[in-house]
Short mmCIF file of C-alpha atoms in Angstrom, two decimals:
data_model
loop_
_atom_site.label_atom_id
_atom_site.label_comp_id
_atom_site.label_asym_id
_atom_site.label_seq_id
_atom_site.Cartn_x
_atom_site.Cartn_y
_atom_site.Cartn_z
CA MET W 6 -12.35 -4.77 -39.01
CA GLU W 7 -13.20 -6.38 -35.60
CA CYS W 8 -10.66 -9.20 -35.66
CA TRP W 9 -7.00 -9.62 -35.46
CA LYS W 10 -5.00 -13.55 -35.88
CA ASN W 11 -1.51 -14.02 -36.03
CA GLY W 12 -0.48 -10.51 -37.47
CA GLN W 13 -3.65 -10.38 -39.85
CA PHE W 14 -7.05 -7.84 -39.38
CA VAL W 15 -10.22 -8.84 -40.70
CA SER W 16 -13.52 -9.08 -40.83
CA LYS W 17 -15.57 -10.82 -37.86
CA GLN W 18 -17.42 -13.37 -40.78
CA ASP W 19 -14.01 -14.36 -42.62
CA ILE W 20 -11.92 -15.05 -39.01
CA THR W 21 -11.90 -18.56 -39.13
CA ILE W 22 -10.39 -21.27 -36.42
CA SER W 23 -9.28 -24.85 -37.25
CA PRO W 24 -11.49 -27.94 -35.48
CA TYR W 25 -7.84 -29.74 -35.09
CA ASP W 26 -6.96 -26.31 -32.18
CA HIS W 27 -6.34 -28.05 -29.10
CA GLY W 28 -8.44 -25.18 -28.21
CA TYR W 29 -11.05 -26.13 -29.08
CA LEU W 30 -10.55 -29.98 -29.08
CA TYR W 31 -9.18 -29.63 -24.89
CA GLY W 32 -10.66 -26.49 -23.84
CA LEU W 33 -6.81 -24.93 -23.89
CA GLY W 34 -6.56 -21.18 -24.75
CA PHE W 35 -7.13 -18.70 -22.29
CA PHE W 36 -8.04 -15.02 -21.97
CA GLU W 37 -8.27 -11.90 -20.66
CA THR W 38 -11.13 -8.78 -21.26
CA PHE W 39 -11.33 -5.39 -20.77
CA ARG W 40 -12.09 -2.06 -22.58
CA THR W 41 -11.05 1.34 -23.43
CA TYR W 42 -10.39 4.56 -22.68
CA ASN W 43 -9.43 7.23 -25.30
CA GLY W 44 -8.33 3.90 -27.48
CA ARG W 45 -6.54 3.59 -24.51
CA VAL W 46 -6.38 0.03 -21.45
CA PHE W 47 -6.34 0.87 -17.61
CA LEU W 48 -3.79 -1.79 -16.04
CA TRP W 49 -2.79 -3.20 -19.84
CA GLN W 50 -0.04 -4.68 -17.76
CA GLN W 51 -1.77 -6.29 -14.82
CA HIS W 52 -3.49 -8.04 -17.77
CA TRP W 53 -0.72 -9.09 -19.56
CA GLU W 54 1.60 -10.23 -16.64
CA ARG W 55 -1.72 -12.59 -16.02
CA LEU W 56 -2.16 -14.27 -19.50
CA GLU W 57 1.78 -14.72 -19.51
CA GLN W 58 1.76 -16.72 -16.13
CA THR W 59 -0.98 -18.94 -17.20
CA LEU W 60 0.46 -19.14 -20.72
CA SER W 61 3.38 -19.95 -19.21
CA ALA W 62 2.11 -22.60 -16.89
CA PHE W 63 0.80 -24.55 -20.02
CA ARG W 64 3.99 -24.19 -21.77
CA ILE W 65 2.43 -22.29 -24.62
CA LYS W 66 4.40 -19.81 -26.30
CA MET W 67 3.88 -16.27 -26.25
CA PRO W 68 4.76 -15.44 -29.92
CA TYR W 69 4.50 -11.43 -29.42
CA THR W 70 4.99 -9.01 -27.08
CA SER W 71 3.05 -6.33 -24.93
CA ASP W 72 4.00 -3.68 -27.02
CA GLU W 73 3.11 -5.41 -30.32
CA MET W 74 -0.07 -6.50 -28.49
CA LEU W 75 -0.35 -2.45 -27.09
CA ARG W 76 -0.69 -1.63 -30.81
CA VAL W 77 -2.84 -4.00 -32.02
CA VAL W 78 -5.69 -2.42 -29.60
CA GLU W 79 -4.14 0.19 -30.92
CA LYS W 80 -5.23 -0.39 -34.84
CA LEU W 81 -8.33 -1.82 -33.77
CA THR W 82 -9.80 0.66 -32.40
CA GLN W 83 -8.62 3.35 -34.85
CA LEU W 84 -10.23 0.84 -37.94
CA ASN W 85 -13.18 1.92 -35.74
CA GLY W 86 -13.86 4.82 -36.29
CA GLY W 87 -11.58 6.19 -33.16
CA GLU W 88 -14.04 4.39 -30.97
CA ASP W 89 -13.37 3.05 -27.15
CA GLY W 90 -14.59 -1.19 -27.32
CA TYR W 91 -14.61 -4.42 -25.33
CA PHE W 92 -11.50 -6.70 -26.24
CA ARG W 93 -11.15 -10.18 -25.95
CA PHE W 94 -7.52 -11.43 -25.77
CA ASN W 95 -7.05 -14.69 -26.73
CA VAL W 96 -4.21 -17.32 -26.84
CA SER W 97 -5.06 -20.96 -27.66
CA ALA W 98 -2.78 -24.20 -27.77
CA GLY W 99 -3.07 -24.11 -31.58
CA VAL W 100 -3.24 -27.09 -34.37
CA HIS W 101 -2.08 -30.32 -33.09
CA ASP W 102 -3.59 -33.97 -33.54
CA ILE W 103 -6.36 -35.47 -31.77
CA GLY W 104 -4.76 -36.67 -28.23
CA LEU W 105 -2.65 -35.46 -25.52
CA GLN W 106 0.65 -35.51 -27.98
CA PRO W 107 2.57 -32.18 -27.21
CA SER W 108 4.88 -31.59 -24.32
CA LYS W 109 4.59 -27.85 -25.11
CA TYR W 110 2.54 -25.39 -27.85
CA GLU W 111 5.10 -23.56 -29.52
CA ASP W 112 2.59 -22.23 -32.53
CA PRO W 113 -0.46 -21.20 -30.44
CA THR W 114 -3.80 -19.21 -32.36
CA VAL W 115 -3.62 -15.39 -30.91
CA LEU W 116 -6.73 -13.44 -31.29
CA MET W 117 -7.05 -9.86 -30.63
CA LEU W 118 -11.19 -9.74 -30.66
CA ARG W 119 -13.49 -6.10 -30.18
CA LYS W 120 -17.26 -5.42 -29.88
CA ALA W 121 -18.77 -1.96 -29.24
CA LEU W 122 -18.98 -1.31 -25.65
CA PRO W 123 -22.22 -1.86 -23.98
CA PRO W 124 -24.14 1.78 -23.03
CA THR W 125 -24.50 1.80 -19.81
CA PRO W 126 -24.05 4.96 -17.47
CA ARG W 127 -21.57 4.58 -14.91
CA GLY W 128 -23.39 4.02 -12.05
CA THR W 129 -25.97 1.95 -12.97
CA GLU W 130 -27.44 -0.78 -10.30
CA LYS W 131 -28.00 -4.18 -11.13
CA THR W 132 -30.04 -6.75 -8.76
CA ALA W 133 -28.47 -10.22 -7.64
CA ARG W 134 -29.46 -14.02 -7.78
CA TRP W 135 -28.05 -16.62 -5.54
CA ILE W 136 -26.95 -19.81 -7.94
CA LYS W 137 -27.95 -23.47 -7.54
CA VAL W 138 -25.58 -25.05 -9.94
CA PRO W 139 -22.23 -24.83 -7.18
CA ARG W 140 -18.93 -22.86 -8.57
CA ASN W 141 -15.96 -25.48 -9.58
CA THR W 142 -13.34 -25.63 -8.87
CA PRO W 143 -10.42 -23.88 -10.27
CA GLU W 144 -7.96 -26.33 -14.16
CA GLY W 145 -5.03 -26.22 -11.07
CA PRO W 146 -3.72 -25.08 -8.53
CA THR W 147 -5.65 -21.45 -8.45
CA ARG W 148 -8.48 -20.78 -11.03
CA VAL W 149 -7.36 -18.70 -14.80
CA LYS W 150 -9.60 -16.85 -17.49
CA SER W 151 -9.67 -20.33 -19.77
CA HIS W 152 -12.16 -21.65 -22.30
CA HIS W 153 -13.05 -24.24 -19.49
CA TYR W 154 -16.62 -22.57 -18.96
CA GLY W 155 -19.31 -24.23 -19.16
CA ASN W 156 -19.97 -23.87 -15.59
CA ASN W 157 -20.45 -20.08 -15.54
CA VAL W 158 -22.83 -21.21 -18.93
CA LEU W 159 -25.18 -23.39 -16.75
CA ALA W 160 -25.25 -19.88 -14.62
CA ARG W 161 -25.86 -17.81 -16.16
CA PHE W 162 -29.02 -19.49 -17.72
CA GLU W 163 -30.28 -19.27 -14.66
CA ILE W 164 -30.70 -15.29 -14.78
CA PRO W 165 -33.02 -13.64 -17.69
CA SER W 166 -30.45 -11.09 -18.29
CA LEU W 167 -26.65 -10.15 -17.18
CA ALA W 168 -27.56 -6.66 -18.08
CA GLU W 169 -30.01 -6.13 -15.27
CA MET W 170 -28.73 -9.33 -12.99
CA GLU W 171 -25.35 -10.98 -11.52
CA GLY W 172 -25.64 -14.27 -10.53
CA PHE W 173 -23.86 -14.92 -7.85
CA MET W 174 -22.69 -18.47 -7.02
CA CYS W 175 -20.98 -20.41 -3.92
CA THR W 176 -18.94 -23.06 -3.33
CA ALA W 177 -19.67 -26.71 -2.97
CA ASP W 178 -19.63 -26.04 0.45
CA GLY W 179 -21.67 -22.75 0.73
CA PHE W 180 -19.22 -19.63 0.45
CA VAL W 181 -19.50 -17.31 -1.47
CA ALA W 182 -17.47 -17.36 -4.30
CA GLU W 183 -17.99 -14.87 -7.33
CA GLY W 184 -20.38 -13.53 -9.73
CA ILE W 185 -20.55 -15.19 -13.21
CA THR W 186 -18.72 -12.58 -14.46
CA SER W 187 -17.36 -10.61 -11.16
CA ALA W 188 -15.97 -10.91 -7.91
CA ILE W 189 -18.32 -9.68 -5.45
CA PHE W 190 -17.60 -6.99 -2.74
CA TRP W 191 -19.52 -5.93 0.11
CA LYS W 192 -18.70 -3.37 3.31
CA LYS W 193 -20.21 -3.86 7.01
CA ASP W 194 -19.37 -1.34 9.39
CA GLY W 195 -17.19 0.72 7.21
CA GLU W 196 -15.14 -2.49 6.48
CA LEU W 197 -14.89 -4.38 3.29
CA TYR W 198 -15.33 -7.90 2.97
CA THR W 199 -14.57 -10.35 -0.40
CA PRO W 200 -14.07 -14.11 -0.73
CA SER W 201 -10.93 -15.57 -0.56
CA LEU W 202 -8.91 -17.10 -3.10
CA GLU W 203 -8.53 -20.47 -1.57
CA THR W 204 -13.44 -20.65 -2.27
CA GLY W 205 -11.03 -21.19 -5.78
CA ILE W 206 -12.19 -18.30 -7.55
CA LEU W 207 -10.74 -15.84 -10.58
CA ASN W 208 -7.60 -13.66 -9.14
CA SER W 209 -9.50 -10.39 -10.78
CA ILE W 210 -7.18 -7.98 -11.47
CA THR W 211 -10.08 -5.32 -11.03
CA ARG W 212 -10.70 -6.82 -7.56
CA GLN W 213 -7.14 -6.40 -6.35
CA TRP W 214 -7.08 -2.57 -7.47
CA VAL W 215 -10.09 -2.31 -5.48
CA MET W 216 -8.02 -4.19 -2.07
CA GLY W 217 -4.92 -2.39 -2.91
CA TYR W 218 -7.07 0.92 -2.81
CA ALA W 219 -8.24 -0.10 0.48
CA GLU W 220 -5.62 -0.74 2.28
CA GLN W 221 -3.74 2.29 1.15
CA HIS W 222 -6.37 4.51 2.41
CA GLY W 223 -7.29 2.80 5.69
CA ILE W 224 -9.87 0.83 4.90
CA PRO W 225 -9.88 -3.20 6.22
CA VAL W 226 -10.38 -5.79 4.16
CA HIS W 227 -10.87 -9.05 4.84
CA SER W 228 -10.83 -11.96 2.60
CA GLY W 229 -12.03 -15.01 3.90
CA HIS W 230 -14.86 -17.44 3.58
CA PHE W 231 -17.75 -15.98 4.19
CA PRO W 232 -21.55 -17.76 3.69
CA GLN W 233 -24.58 -16.29 2.04
CA GLN W 234 -26.22 -14.82 5.18
CA GLN W 235 -23.23 -12.19 5.03
CA VAL W 236 -23.96 -10.86 2.03
CA GLU W 237 -27.25 -10.64 2.95
CA GLN W 238 -26.85 -8.18 6.15
CA ALA W 239 -24.02 -6.17 4.29
CA ASP W 240 -24.51 -2.54 4.29
CA GLU W 241 -23.31 -2.12 0.85
CA VAL W 242 -23.06 -4.46 -2.04
CA TRP W 243 -21.25 -4.22 -5.23
CA ILE W 244 -19.26 -6.22 -8.17
CA VAL W 245 -16.29 -5.20 -10.27
CA ASN W 246 -14.44 -6.87 -13.41
CA ALA W 247 -12.51 -4.61 -16.35
CA VAL W 248 -15.21 -3.89 -18.71
CA GLN W 249 -18.51 -2.73 -16.62
CA GLU W 250 -15.89 -1.16 -13.81
CA ILE W 251 -17.70 -1.32 -10.86
CA VAL W 252 -21.37 -1.74 -10.49
CA PRO W 253 -23.04 -1.09 -7.65
CA ILE W 254 -25.85 -4.37 -6.25
CA ARG W 255 -30.16 -2.72 -5.29
CA ALA W 256 -30.75 -5.51 -3.78
CA VAL W 257 -29.88 -9.86 -3.17
CA GLU W 258 -33.08 -11.52 -3.70
CA SER W 259 -34.91 -10.00 -1.15
CA ASN W 260 -32.40 -8.13 0.90
CA HIS W 261 -31.91 -4.42 -0.65
CA PHE W 262 -29.26 -2.33 -0.10
CA PRO W 263 -28.58 1.73 -1.30
CA GLY W 264 -27.09 0.82 -4.73
CA ASN W 265 -25.20 3.49 -6.53
CA ASN W 266 -26.35 5.83 -3.30
CA GLY W 267 -23.77 4.29 -0.99
CA GLU W 268 -21.04 5.53 0.13
CA MET W 269 -18.29 3.25 0.39
CA TYR W 270 -19.51 2.47 -3.23
CA GLN W 271 -19.46 6.47 -4.29
CA ARG W 272 -15.74 6.70 -2.89
CA ILE W 273 -14.18 3.53 -4.28
CA HIS W 274 -15.87 4.43 -7.96
CA LYS W 275 -14.59 7.72 -7.80
CA ALA W 276 -11.27 6.91 -7.32
CA TYR W 277 -11.23 4.05 -10.27
CA VAL W 278 -12.26 6.62 -12.07
CA GLU W 279 -9.38 8.69 -11.47
CA ALA W 280 -6.92 6.41 -11.79
CA ILE W 281 -8.07 6.07 -15.16
CA GLU W 282 -8.03 9.13 -16.33
CA ALA W 283 -4.18 9.82 -14.50
CA GLU W 284 -2.95 6.82 -16.01
CA GLY W 285 -4.31 8.41 -19.49
CA ARG W 286 -2.39 11.94 -18.34
CA ARG W 287 1.02 10.19 -17.81
CA GLU W 288 0.75 7.73 -20.79
CA HIS W 289 0.10 10.62 -23.11
CA ASP W 290 2.80 12.55 -21.33
#
């Protein structure tokens, strides 16, 4: 079994969604992606709270608790031989008639989807390319992980492989925003830089962790509006997301970087892995 829908475990080929679901008709659906480590989700509470806040803003009732959904992850892991997996936790508005009629959504379609993790060793480098299509503006005051993914799809068409490359997107004003599936960091003269949330990027859970770690350990972090040249002139560049963790970038276009030999990258990724292991020990105890 690879899927769970509204209380039932189902196989991939048997799962169905109504065309009247407003997640399909109007893109009113939201999700979290994460992976497991020895069957456990790192930073689960942060993922849960972000999704819960988004659902509340769009008046979608979540009918399950955090603990119930964690048990779904655990069961899907068991059904797949105990192997860790890549998960998408998806909530769409549910079935309604055509038209923007409801003032709230009380019967959503809740899915937990699992697939095998890509066999990519930690520290595997990627290259990056500047994307021509500009990053679109958020759905509301801040960007959320929603079904409105057309902008990312257009960006994906510009690169040959997400497995080996990331596309770096800029705002319509030319400021660095985020990767197609990641948040962007770079180091210059011992200090960290990352685009501001005001550029319309997602408030990535892994981005939050990296910024928190840096601040706790006295590494200056600058969040703002930056031109492409600041990335190209960096000492190190990396990207982050919950599934790939912290990925070193060895080149952006013709600009080369130390990749997985970067001192700051090694320090932060080592700390990230240690935090994963420490959280696993706490949950086990």
